[in-house]
Amino acid sequence: MSSSTAVKPADDTATTQAGTATRSTGELVLDILSALARFGMAYVWINAGWQKVTESHINMVQTVEAYEIFTPYWSDLIAQVIGPLELAGGLLLLLGIKIRWAGGVSIGVLLIFIMGLYSAHTRGLVIDCGCFDPATADPQEGALLKSIWRDVAYLAVTAFMMWRPFKKFAIYP
């Protein structure tokens, strides 16, 4: 007489009666975190871009000029393109088009933002970063450091999203 004992899989993957493996709790948690990262960063970029696109061009140029990094020509150019680029990046993430590539571009842009914020902070400028709503600019001491740390957190979220992209509902992952 032989007795058969069920062997539990090495990981915490559950097995259905048909013998097919289902996702583990850990995998489900990672999927949820990945979805939150992708859609959360899509929201961040779309929100930031929309605020800039709907803002007056003169206010946007003044926001860029406040950093005292660029010439008037470059400030004007940056003010024209930054909003639409942020919108485009957010839409790529939302729709799931080239998720890792969009994440890489997002990290590059965040690094540029962090360098600009750090440059302004080290030179003692007290300016509003202009990140989300330039119309309600309220420069305060220490605000640039808070913006830097916020962007570092966005970097971490984006890196996680690139490491484990949530491909469900993606058009072209």
Tab-separated table of C-alpha atoms in Angstrom, residues 107-167:
chain	number	residue	atom	x	y	z
A	107	ILE	CA	14.554	59.167	-13.941
A	108	GLY	CA	16.663	61.353	-16.240
A	109	VAL	CA	14.231	64.258	-15.948
A	110	LEU	CA	14.005	63.847	-12.167
A	111	LEU	CA	17.806	63.917	-11.900
A	112	ILE	CA	17.894	67.158	-13.920
A	113	PHE	CA	15.197	68.636	-11.668
A	114	ILE	CA	17.129	67.597	-8.552
A	115	MET	CA	20.321	69.190	-9.885
A	116	GLY	CA	18.469	72.442	-10.615
A	117	LEU	CA	16.834	72.449	-7.187
A	118	TYR	CA	20.137	71.694	-5.470
A	119	SER	CA	21.900	74.412	-7.444
A	120	ALA	CA	19.300	76.983	-6.427
A	121	HIS	CA	19.418	75.825	-2.801
A	122	THR	CA	23.217	75.975	-2.541
A	123	ARG	CA	23.205	79.502	-3.974
A	124	GLY	CA	20.739	80.552	-1.264
A	125	LEU	CA	17.825	81.251	-3.594
A	126	VAL	CA	14.418	81.210	-1.955
A	127	ILE	CA	12.122	80.352	-4.833
A	128	ASP	CA	9.157	78.138	-5.495
A	129	CYS	CA	10.226	75.129	-7.532
A	130	GLY	CA	7.325	75.634	-9.954
A	131	CYS	CA	6.840	71.897	-10.019
A	132	PHE	CA	3.087	71.576	-9.785
A	133	ASP	CA	1.306	74.908	-9.704
A	134	PRO	CA	3.389	77.921	-10.648
A	135	ALA	CA	0.345	80.182	-10.182
A	136	THR	CA	0.293	79.557	-6.431
A	137	ALA	CA	4.014	80.084	-5.912
A	138	ASP	CA	4.813	80.762	-2.279
A	139	PRO	CA	8.593	80.668	-1.836
A	140	GLN	CA	9.596	79.584	1.653
A	141	GLU	CA	12.878	78.818	3.359
A	142	GLY	CA	13.633	75.103	3.070
A	143	ALA	CA	11.051	74.467	0.336
A	144	LEU	CA	13.737	73.537	-2.177
A	145	LEU	CA	15.118	70.841	0.133
A	146	LYS	CA	11.616	69.396	0.550
A	147	SER	CA	11.258	69.358	-3.230
A	148	ILE	CA	14.597	67.578	-3.572
A	149	TRP	CA	13.556	64.868	-1.110
A	150	ARG	CA	10.174	64.508	-2.821
A	151	ASP	CA	11.957	64.011	-6.158
A	152	VAL	CA	14.328	61.462	-4.586
A	153	ALA	CA	11.239	59.535	-3.428
A	154	TYR	CA	9.854	59.744	-6.983
A	155	LEU	CA	13.193	58.366	-8.215
A	156	ALA	CA	12.840	55.372	-5.899
A	157	VAL	CA	9.252	54.734	-6.982
A	158	THR	CA	10.237	55.003	-10.641
A	159	ALA	CA	13.215	52.663	-10.176
A	160	PHE	CA	10.900	50.093	-8.575
A	161	MET	CA	8.435	50.534	-11.444
A	162	MET	CA	11.242	49.891	-13.942
A	163	TRP	CA	12.505	46.858	-12.034
A	164	ARG	CA	9.038	45.336	-11.915
A	165	PRO	CA	6.772	47.019	-14.440
A	166	PHE	CA	3.040	46.455	-14.076
A	167	LYS	CA	2.150	45.287	-17.560
